Every structure is written in C-alpha cells, then in structure tokens.
Tab-separated table of C-alpha atoms in Angstrom:
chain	number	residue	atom	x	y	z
A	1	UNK	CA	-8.416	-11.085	1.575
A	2	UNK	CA	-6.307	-11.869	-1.526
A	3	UNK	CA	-7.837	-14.484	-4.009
A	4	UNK	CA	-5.497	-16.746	-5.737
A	5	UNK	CA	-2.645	-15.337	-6.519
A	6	UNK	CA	-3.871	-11.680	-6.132
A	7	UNK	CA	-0.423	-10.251	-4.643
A	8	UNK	CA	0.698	-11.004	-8.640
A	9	UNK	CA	-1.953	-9.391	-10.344
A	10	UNK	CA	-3.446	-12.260	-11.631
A	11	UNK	CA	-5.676	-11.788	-14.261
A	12	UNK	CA	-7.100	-14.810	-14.967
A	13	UNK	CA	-10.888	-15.190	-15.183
A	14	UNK	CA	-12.687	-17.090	-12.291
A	15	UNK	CA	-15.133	-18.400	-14.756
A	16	UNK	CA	-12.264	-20.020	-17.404
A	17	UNK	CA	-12.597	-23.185	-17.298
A	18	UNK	CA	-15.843	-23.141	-15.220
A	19	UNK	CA	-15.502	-21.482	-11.902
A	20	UNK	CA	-13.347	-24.282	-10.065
A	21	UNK	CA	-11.846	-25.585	-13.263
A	22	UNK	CA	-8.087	-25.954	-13.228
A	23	UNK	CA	-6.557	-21.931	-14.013
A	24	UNK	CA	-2.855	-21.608	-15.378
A	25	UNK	CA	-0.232	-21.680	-12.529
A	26	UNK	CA	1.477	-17.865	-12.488
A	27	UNK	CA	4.970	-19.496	-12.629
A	28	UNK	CA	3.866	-21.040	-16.357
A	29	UNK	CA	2.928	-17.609	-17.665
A	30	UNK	CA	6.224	-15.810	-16.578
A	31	UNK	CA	4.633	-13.835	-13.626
A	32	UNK	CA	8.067	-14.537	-11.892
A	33	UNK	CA	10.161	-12.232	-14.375
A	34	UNK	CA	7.907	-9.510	-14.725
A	35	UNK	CA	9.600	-6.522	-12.903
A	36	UNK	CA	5.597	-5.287	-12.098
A	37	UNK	CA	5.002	-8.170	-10.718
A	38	UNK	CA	7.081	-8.629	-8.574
A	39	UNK	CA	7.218	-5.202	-7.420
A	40	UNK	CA	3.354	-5.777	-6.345
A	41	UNK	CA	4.157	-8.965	-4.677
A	42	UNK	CA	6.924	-6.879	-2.668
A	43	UNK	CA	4.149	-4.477	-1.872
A	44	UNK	CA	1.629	-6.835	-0.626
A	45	UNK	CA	4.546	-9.005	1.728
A	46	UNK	CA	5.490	-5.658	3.105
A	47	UNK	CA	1.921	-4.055	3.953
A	48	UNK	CA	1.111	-7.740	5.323
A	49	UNK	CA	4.340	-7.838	7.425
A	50	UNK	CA	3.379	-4.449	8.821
A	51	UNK	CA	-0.460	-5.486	9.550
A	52	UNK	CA	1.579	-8.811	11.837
A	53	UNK	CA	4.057	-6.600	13.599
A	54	UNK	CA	1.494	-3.744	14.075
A	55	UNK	CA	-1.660	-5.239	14.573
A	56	UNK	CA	-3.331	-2.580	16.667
A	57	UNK	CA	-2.414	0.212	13.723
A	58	UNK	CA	-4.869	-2.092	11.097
A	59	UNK	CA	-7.545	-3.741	13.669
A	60	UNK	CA	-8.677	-0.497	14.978
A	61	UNK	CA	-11.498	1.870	14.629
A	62	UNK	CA	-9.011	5.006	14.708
A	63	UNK	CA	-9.351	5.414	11.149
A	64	UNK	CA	-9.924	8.371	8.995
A	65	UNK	CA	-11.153	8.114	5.121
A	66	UNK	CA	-11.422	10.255	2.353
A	67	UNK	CA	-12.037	8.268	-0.677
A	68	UNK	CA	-14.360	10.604	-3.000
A	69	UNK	CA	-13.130	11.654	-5.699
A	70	UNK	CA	-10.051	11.704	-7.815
A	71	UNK	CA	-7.589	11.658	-4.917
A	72	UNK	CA	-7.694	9.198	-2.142
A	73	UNK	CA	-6.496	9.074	1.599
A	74	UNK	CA	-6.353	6.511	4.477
A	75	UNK	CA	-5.485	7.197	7.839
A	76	UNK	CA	-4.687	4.259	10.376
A	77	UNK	CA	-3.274	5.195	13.733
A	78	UNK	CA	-2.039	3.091	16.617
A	79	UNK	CA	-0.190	3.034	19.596
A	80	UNK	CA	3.438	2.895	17.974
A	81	UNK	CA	2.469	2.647	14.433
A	82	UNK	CA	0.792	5.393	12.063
A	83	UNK	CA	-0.399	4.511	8.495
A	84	UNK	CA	-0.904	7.506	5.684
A	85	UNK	CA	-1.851	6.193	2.124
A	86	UNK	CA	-2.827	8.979	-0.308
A	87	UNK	CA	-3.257	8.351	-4.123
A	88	UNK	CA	-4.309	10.334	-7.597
A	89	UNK	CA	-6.436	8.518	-10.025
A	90	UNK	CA	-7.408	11.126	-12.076
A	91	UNK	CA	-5.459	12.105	-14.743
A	92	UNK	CA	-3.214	15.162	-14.475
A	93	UNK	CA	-0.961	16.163	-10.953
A	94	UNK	CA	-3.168	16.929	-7.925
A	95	UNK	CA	-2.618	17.851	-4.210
A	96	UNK	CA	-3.617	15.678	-1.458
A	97	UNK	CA	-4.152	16.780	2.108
A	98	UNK	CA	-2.158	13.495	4.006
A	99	UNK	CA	-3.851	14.402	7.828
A	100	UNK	CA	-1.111	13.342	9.410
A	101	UNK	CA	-1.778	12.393	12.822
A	102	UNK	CA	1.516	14.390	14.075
A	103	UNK	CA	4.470	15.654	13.098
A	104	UNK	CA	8.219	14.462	13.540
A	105	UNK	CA	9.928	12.597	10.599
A	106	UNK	CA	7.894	10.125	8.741
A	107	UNK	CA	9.076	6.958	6.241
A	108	UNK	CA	8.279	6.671	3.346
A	109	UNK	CA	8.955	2.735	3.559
A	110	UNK	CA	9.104	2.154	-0.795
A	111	UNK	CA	11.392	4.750	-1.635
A	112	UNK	CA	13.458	4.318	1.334
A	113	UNK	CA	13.547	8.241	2.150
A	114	UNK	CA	12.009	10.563	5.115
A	115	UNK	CA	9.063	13.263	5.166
A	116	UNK	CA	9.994	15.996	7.918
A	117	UNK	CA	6.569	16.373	8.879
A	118	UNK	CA	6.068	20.251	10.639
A	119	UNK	CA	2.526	20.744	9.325
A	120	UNK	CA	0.094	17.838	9.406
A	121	UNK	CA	-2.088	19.282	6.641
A	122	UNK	CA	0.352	20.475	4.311
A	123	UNK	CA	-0.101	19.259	0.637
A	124	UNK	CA	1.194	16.850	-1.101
A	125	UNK	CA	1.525	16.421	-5.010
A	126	UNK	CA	1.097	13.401	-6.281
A	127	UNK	CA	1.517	12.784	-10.096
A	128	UNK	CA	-0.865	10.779	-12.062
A	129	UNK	CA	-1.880	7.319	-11.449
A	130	UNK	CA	0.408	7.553	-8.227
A	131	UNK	CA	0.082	6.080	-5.097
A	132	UNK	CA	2.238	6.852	-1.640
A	133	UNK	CA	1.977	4.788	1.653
A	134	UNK	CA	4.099	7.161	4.278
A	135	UNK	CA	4.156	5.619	8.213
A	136	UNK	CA	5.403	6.798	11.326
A	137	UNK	CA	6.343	4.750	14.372
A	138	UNK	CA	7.521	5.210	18.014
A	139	UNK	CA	9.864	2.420	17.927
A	140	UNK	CA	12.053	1.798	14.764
A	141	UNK	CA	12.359	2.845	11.726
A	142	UNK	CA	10.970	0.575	9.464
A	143	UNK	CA	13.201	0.436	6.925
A	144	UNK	CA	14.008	-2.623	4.961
C-alpha cells in the first residue's frame, strides 16, 4: 500500500498541518520535472502492472527471503512469471547470491537487457546503494 503520493517520493510530513490538514499538491512543488521522480513513479507503474498481469507470481506463498544484512534478496515464483530483486545497502560493492529459480535467459525489465542464466547461484555484484529487479516468464518477454 502506497500512501499519498508515495510512487513520487513524497516527503511531506503526515503531521504538517495536523495529521489531515491540507499537504502541498506534488504538481506545486515540481515533483513532475524531477528526472528521480519520475523515474520512481515509472518503477512503481511497472512493478504494479506486473503484480495485475501476474497475479499468482505476487499472491503466493512460493517465496524465498533473505533480507539480513547489507545485501537483500526476494524471490517470487509463479506459474509463468518469476520475480528476483537483489539490492546492496551497505556501502562499498558486494556479491549477492540471486537463487534463481531456473535457468534460461532472464530480463532485466529497467535496463532493457538479458541475464543468460546457466547457474542459479552464481553471484552477482551489485555496486553501492544499488538495486536490480531481474524476472523470467514462460510467455513473453516483458519488455516495454
């Protein structure tokens, strides 16, 4: 669940104003030229698209975490749709094991490019502060 405006980054307190008082309107603070922005709206339409067309990938119990510690991984499979995210908050490069649930070629949907995928534990290196979503499906590629 997003709150208001969320998918922007919207910083705004919850208490300014008193906690229903009237907040300022993203539009009025430039939200809608700020190439971050709306790179993170993008983000958020396109993982949200995915959870509509795929819905037994994200309402499913075939999950596998790993969230302790610097790097980060989610695993969501489904029937035609497979979900990897892996991410490094520390700060310097680390390696993150992905699990992918098979092998075969992989998208890696915001950079537009493929992962060949012949080991399903092989590392990955992820630079600081990074984040990587990489999915696999039956069906189409899912390519914008």
């Amino acid at each position: 669940m997003l709150w208001q405006f969320g998918e922007l980054g919207y910083e705004i307190d919850i208490d300014q104003n008193g906690r229903t008082g009237r907040k300022p309107i993203p539009w009025t603070l430039n939200y809608d030229t700020d190439q971050d922005r709306i790179d993170l709206y993008n983000v958020t339409a396109t993982m949200i698209g995915f959870e509509t067309k795929y819905p037994d990938t994200w309402n499913t119990n075939n999950t596998n975490l790993d969230v302790s510690g610097v790097t980060k991984r989610i695993n969501l499979n489904g029937t035609v749709f497979d979900a990897v995210v892996v991410a490094n908050s520390g700060i310097t490069a680390q390696n993150v094991n992905p699990n992918f649930s098979r092998t075969g070629t992989w998208y890696e949907y915001f950079t537009n490019t493929t992962v060949n995928v012949t080991n399903t534990t092989a590392m990955i290196s992820l630079q600081t502060r990074r984040i990587q979503s990489i999915f696999y499906t039956t069906t189409t590629r899912p390519f914008k």
